CSV table of C-alpha atoms and ligand atoms in Angstrom, one decimal:
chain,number,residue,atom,x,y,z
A,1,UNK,CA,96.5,109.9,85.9
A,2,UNK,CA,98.3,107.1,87.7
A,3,UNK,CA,98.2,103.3,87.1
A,4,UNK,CA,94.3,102.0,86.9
A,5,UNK,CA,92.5,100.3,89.3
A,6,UNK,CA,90.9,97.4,88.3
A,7,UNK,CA,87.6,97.0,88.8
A,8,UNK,CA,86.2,93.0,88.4
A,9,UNK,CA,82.7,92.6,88.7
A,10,UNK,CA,80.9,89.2,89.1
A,11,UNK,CA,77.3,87.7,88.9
A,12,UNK,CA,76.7,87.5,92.4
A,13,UNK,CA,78.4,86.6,95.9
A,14,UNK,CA,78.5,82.9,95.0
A,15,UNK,CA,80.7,83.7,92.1
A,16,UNK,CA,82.2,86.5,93.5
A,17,UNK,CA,83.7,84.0,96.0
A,18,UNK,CA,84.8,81.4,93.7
A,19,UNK,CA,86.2,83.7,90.8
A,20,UNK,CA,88.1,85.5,93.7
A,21,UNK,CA,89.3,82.0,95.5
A,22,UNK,CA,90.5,81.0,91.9
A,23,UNK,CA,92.2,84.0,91.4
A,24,UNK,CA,94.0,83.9,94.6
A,25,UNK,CA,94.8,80.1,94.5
A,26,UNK,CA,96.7,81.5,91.3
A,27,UNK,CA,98.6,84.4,93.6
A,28,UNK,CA,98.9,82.1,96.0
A,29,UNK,CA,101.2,79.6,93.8
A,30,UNK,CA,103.0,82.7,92.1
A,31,UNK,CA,104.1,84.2,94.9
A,32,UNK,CA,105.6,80.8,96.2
A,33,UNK,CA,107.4,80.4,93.2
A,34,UNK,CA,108.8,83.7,93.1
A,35,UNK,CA,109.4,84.3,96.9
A,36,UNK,CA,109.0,80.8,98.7
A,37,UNK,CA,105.7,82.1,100.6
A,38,UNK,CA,102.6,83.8,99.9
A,39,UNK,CA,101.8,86.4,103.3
A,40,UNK,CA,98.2,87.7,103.8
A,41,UNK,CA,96.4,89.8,105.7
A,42,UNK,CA,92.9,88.7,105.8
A,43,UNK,CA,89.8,90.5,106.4
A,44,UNK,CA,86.4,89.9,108.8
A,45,UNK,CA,82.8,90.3,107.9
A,46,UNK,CA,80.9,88.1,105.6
A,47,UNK,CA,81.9,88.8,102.6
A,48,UNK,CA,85.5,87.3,102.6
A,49,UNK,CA,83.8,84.2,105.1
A,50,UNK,CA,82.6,83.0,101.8
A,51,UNK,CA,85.9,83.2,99.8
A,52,UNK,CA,87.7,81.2,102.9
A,53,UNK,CA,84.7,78.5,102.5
A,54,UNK,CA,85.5,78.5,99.2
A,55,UNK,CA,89.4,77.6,100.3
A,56,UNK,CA,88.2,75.5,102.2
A,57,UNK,CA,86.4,73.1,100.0
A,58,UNK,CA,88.5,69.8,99.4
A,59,UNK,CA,89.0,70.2,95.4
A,60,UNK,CA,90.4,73.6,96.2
A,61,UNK,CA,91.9,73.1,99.8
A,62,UNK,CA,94.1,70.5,97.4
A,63,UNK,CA,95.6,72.8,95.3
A,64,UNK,CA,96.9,75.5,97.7
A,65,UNK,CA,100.8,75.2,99.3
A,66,UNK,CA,99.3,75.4,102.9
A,67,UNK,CA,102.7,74.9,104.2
A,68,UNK,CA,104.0,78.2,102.4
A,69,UNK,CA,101.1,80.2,103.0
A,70,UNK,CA,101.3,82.9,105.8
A,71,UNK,CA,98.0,83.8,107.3
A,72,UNK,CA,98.1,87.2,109.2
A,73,UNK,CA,95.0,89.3,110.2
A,74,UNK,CA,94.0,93.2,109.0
A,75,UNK,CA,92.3,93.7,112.0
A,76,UNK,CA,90.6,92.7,114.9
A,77,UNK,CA,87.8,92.9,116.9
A,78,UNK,CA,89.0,93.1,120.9
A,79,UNK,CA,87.6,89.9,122.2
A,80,UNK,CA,89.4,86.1,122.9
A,81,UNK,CA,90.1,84.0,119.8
A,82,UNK,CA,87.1,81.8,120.4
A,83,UNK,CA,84.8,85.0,120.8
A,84,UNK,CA,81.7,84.4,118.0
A,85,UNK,CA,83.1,88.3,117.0
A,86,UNK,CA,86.6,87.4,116.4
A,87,UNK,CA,88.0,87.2,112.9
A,88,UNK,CA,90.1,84.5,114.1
A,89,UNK,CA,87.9,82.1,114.5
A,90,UNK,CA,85.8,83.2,112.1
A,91,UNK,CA,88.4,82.4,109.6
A,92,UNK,CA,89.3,79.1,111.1
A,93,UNK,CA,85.6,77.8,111.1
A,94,UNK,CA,85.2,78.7,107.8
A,95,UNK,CA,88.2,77.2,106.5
A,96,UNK,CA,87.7,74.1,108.2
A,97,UNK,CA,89.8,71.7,110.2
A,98,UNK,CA,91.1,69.8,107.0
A,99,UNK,CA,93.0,72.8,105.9
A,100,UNK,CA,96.8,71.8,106.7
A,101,UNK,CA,98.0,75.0,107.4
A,102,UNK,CA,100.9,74.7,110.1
A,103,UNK,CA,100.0,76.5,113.7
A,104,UNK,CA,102.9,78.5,113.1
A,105,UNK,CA,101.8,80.3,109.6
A,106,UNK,CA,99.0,81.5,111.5
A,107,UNK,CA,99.7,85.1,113.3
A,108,UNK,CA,96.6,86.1,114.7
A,109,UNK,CA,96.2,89.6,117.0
A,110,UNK,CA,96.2,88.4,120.3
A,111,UNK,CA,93.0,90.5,121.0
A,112,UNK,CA,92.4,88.7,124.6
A,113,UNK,CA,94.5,91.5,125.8
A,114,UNK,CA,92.8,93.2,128.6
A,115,UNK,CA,94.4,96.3,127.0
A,116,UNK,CA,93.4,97.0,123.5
A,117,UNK,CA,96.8,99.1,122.7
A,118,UNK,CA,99.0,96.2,124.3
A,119,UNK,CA,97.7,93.8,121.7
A,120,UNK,CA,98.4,96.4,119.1
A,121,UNK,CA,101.7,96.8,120.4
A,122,UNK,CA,102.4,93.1,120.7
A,123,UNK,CA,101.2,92.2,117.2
A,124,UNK,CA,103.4,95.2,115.7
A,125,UNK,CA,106.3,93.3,117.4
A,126,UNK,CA,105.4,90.4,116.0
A,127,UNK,CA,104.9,91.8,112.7
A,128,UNK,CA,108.5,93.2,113.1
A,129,UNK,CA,110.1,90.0,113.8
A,130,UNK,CA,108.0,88.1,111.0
A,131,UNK,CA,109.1,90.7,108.3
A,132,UNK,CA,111.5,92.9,110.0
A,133,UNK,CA,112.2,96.5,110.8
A,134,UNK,CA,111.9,97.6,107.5
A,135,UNK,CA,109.8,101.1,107.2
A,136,UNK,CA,106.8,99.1,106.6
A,137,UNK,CA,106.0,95.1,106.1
A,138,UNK,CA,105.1,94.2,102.2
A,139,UNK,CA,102.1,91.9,102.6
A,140,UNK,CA,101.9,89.8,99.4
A,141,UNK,CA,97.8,90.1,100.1
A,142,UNK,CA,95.8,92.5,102.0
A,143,UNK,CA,92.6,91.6,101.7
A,144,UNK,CA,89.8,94.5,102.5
A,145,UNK,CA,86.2,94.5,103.2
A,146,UNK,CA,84.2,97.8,102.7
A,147,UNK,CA,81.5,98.6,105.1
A,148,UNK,CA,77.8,100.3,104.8
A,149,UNK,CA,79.8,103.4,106.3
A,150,UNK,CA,83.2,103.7,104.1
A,151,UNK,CA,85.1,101.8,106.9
A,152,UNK,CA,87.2,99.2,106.1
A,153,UNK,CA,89.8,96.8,108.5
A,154,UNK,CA,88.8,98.7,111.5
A,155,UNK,CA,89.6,102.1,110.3
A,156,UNK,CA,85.7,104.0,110.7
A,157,UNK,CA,85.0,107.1,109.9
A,158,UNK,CA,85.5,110.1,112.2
A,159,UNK,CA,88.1,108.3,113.8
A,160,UNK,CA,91.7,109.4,113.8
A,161,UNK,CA,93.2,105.9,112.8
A,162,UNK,CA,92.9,106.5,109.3
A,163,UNK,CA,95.4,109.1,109.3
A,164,UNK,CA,98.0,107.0,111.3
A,165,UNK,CA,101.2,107.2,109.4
A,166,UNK,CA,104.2,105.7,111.6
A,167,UNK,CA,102.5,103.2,113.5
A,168,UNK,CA,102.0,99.3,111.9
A,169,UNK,CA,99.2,98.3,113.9
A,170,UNK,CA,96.6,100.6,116.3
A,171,UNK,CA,93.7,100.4,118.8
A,172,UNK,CA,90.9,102.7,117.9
A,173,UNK,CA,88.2,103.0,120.2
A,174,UNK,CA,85.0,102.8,117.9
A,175,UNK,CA,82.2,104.8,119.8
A,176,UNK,CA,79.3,103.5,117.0
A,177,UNK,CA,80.2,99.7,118.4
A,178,UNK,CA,81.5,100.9,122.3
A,179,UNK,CA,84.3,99.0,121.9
A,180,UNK,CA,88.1,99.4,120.9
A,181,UNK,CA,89.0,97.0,117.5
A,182,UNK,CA,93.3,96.4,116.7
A,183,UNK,CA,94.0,97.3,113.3
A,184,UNK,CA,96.6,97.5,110.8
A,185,UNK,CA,97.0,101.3,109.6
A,186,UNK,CA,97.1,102.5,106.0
A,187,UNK,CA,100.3,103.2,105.4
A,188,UNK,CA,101.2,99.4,105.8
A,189,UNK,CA,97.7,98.0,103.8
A,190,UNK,CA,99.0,100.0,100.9
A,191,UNK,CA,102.6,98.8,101.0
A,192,UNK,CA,101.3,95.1,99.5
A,193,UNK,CA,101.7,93.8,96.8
A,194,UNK,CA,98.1,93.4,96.1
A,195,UNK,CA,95.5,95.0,97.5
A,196,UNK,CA,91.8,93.5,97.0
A,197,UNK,CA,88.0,94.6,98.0
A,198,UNK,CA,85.6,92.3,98.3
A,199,UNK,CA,82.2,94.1,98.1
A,200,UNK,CA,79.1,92.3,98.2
A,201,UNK,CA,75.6,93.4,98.0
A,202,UNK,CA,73.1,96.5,97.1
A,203,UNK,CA,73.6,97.5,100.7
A,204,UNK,CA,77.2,98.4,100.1
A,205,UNK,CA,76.7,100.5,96.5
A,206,UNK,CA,76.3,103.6,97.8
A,207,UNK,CA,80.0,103.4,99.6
A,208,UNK,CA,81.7,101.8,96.5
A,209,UNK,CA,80.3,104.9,94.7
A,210,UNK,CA,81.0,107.5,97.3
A,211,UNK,CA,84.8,105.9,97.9
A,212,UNK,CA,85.1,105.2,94.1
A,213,UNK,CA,83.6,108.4,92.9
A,214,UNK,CA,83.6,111.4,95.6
A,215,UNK,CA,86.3,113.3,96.6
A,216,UNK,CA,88.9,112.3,98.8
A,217,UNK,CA,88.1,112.6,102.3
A,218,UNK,CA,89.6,109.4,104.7
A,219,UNK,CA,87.9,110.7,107.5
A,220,UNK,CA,84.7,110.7,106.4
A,221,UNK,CA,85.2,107.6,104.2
A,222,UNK,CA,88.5,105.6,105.2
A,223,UNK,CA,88.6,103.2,102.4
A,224,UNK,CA,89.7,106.2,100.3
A,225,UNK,CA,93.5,106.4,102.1
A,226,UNK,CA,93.6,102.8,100.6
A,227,UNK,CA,95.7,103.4,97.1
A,228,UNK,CA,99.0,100.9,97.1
A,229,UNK,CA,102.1,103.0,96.2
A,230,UNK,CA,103.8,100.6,94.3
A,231,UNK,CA,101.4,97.3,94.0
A,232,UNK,CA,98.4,96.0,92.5
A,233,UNK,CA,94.4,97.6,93.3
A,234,UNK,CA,91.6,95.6,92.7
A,235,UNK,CA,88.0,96.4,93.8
A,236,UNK,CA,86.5,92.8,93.2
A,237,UNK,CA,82.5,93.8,93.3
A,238,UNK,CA,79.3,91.3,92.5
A,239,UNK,CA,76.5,93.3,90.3
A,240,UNK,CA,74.4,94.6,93.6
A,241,UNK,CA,77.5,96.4,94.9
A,242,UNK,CA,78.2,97.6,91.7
A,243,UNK,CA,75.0,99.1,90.9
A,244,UNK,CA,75.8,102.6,91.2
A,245,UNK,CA,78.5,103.0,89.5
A,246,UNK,CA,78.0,105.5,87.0
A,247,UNK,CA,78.5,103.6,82.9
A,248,UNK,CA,81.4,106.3,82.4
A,249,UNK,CA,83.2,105.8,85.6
A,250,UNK,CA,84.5,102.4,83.8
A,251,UNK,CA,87.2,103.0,81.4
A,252,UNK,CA,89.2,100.8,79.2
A,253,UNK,CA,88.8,97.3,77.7
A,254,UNK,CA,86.3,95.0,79.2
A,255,UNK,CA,87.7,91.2,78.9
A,256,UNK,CA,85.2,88.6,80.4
A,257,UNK,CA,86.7,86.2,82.3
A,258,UNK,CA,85.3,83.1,84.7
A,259,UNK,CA,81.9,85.0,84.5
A,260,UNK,CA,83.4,88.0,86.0
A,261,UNK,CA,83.9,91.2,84.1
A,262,UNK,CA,87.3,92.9,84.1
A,263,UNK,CA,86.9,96.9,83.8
A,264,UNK,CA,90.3,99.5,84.3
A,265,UNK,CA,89.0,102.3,86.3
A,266,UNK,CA,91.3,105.3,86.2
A,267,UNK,CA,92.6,107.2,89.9
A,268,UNK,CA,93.1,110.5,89.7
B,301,LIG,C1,85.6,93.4,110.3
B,301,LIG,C2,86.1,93.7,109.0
B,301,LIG,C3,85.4,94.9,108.4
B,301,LIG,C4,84.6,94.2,107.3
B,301,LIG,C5,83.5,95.1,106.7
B,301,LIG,C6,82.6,94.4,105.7
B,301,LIG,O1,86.4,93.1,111.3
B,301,LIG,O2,84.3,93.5,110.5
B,301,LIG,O3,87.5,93.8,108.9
B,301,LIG,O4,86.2,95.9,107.9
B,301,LIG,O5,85.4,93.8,106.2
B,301,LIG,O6,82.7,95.5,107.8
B,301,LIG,O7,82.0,93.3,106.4
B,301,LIG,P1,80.9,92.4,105.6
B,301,LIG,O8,81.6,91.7,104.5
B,301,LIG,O9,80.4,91.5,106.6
B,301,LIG,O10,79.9,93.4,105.1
């Protein structure tokens, strides 16, 4: 069995948010101090909105290097930046205008592309010249969101993105939405450093179980092709997501920490 994925679970979405924020304000100033910058691909949906609110706050917007901090996107939906669907702006609405990021850390998917492949295309470039033509760009963060489905980033099942294994960034079309998304493909999500699920809510248990606990099968359930080769996995769940996890799939210690409870699950 390889290295464990660790599983944190907190109270509720609240404190999933904060414990989360916390912890990342942490890898945010590590990662400065040991490589001058802290790169992240962040995630859409709900879930992580709450974590960039968190950021966002003035007693924690404070404490983060916002001028070595790299914001990139894992994904997409194909619409302009001030689209209420786009992650972008999600992102920046949550985070609020007195974050001091520079306009140059951020590297959003230019998704206003009348062709979904060119923005793909144009943000793989961009990717290329940010981190350069190595086999595949080291993220310090990729940050995941699980759906109802198994998807995560914009990698659905059925689809053929999942099993992408040259490309950095692609354009499914998703038939279930009738619309193409831009995505980042798995081989670069699991090149980071870190790689953290946020998964809130009963709604989502039965796809942390099924991912967590059923047999591999990307297609049918894509978050499964996500296993870093060489970084960190975390699955950062609040107690409703949680819930179906089965008492034995949680091996090792349990420490408590900042309300949130810190399992090692063992991958096959
Ligand atoms: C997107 C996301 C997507 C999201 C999941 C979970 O663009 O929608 O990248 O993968 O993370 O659908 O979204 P919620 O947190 O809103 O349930």
């Amino acid at each position: 069995m390889d290295r464990g994925l660790e599983l944190r679970i907190s109270e509720d979405p609240e404190q999933l948010a904060k414990a989360a924020g916390e912890f990342l304000v942490e890898e945010a100033h590590k990662a400065v101090e040991a490589r001058g910058r802290w790169t992240v691909a962040l995630s859409g949906g709900s879930t992580p909105e709450r974590l960039y609110r968190y950021w966002g706050e003035p007693s924690v917007r404070d404490r983060m290097p916002w001028d070595k901090i790299h914001l990139f996107w894992g994904d997409e939906r194909h619409v302009p930046p001030g689209h209420a669907d786009s992650n972008y702006r999600m992102t920046r609405q949550a985070l609020g205008a007195g974050v001091p990021i520079p306009e140059g850390n951020l590297h959003r998917i230019c998704a206003e592309h009348a062709d979904a492949e060119v923005a793909a295309e144009q943000y793989e470039a961009s990717l290329k010249t940010f981190f350069g033509e190595r086999p595949f760009p080291r993220f310090d963060l990729m940050l995941m969101g699980l759906g109802p489905d198994g998807h995560t980033a914009s990698l659905f099942p059925g689809g053929d993105a999942v099993l992408e294994s040259q490309r950095w960034v692609v354009a499914p079309y998703v038939p279930k939405l009738s619309t193409y998304r831009i995505s980042l493909t798995v081989p670069v999500i699991n090149a980071a450093e870190l790689v953290l699920f946020l998964v809130a809510g009963s709604a989502k248990a039965p796809a942390v179980r099924a991912v967590l606990q059923d047999s591999k099968d990307p297609v049918r359930l894509p978050a499964q092709a996500v296993s870093p080769a060489k970084g960190r996995f975390v699955w950062w769940l609040d107690r409703a997501a949680a819930q179906d996890l089965p008492p034995n799939a949680l091996e090792g210690d349990v420490a408590k920490a900042m309300a949130t409870t810190v399992f090692s699950l063992a991958r096959e």
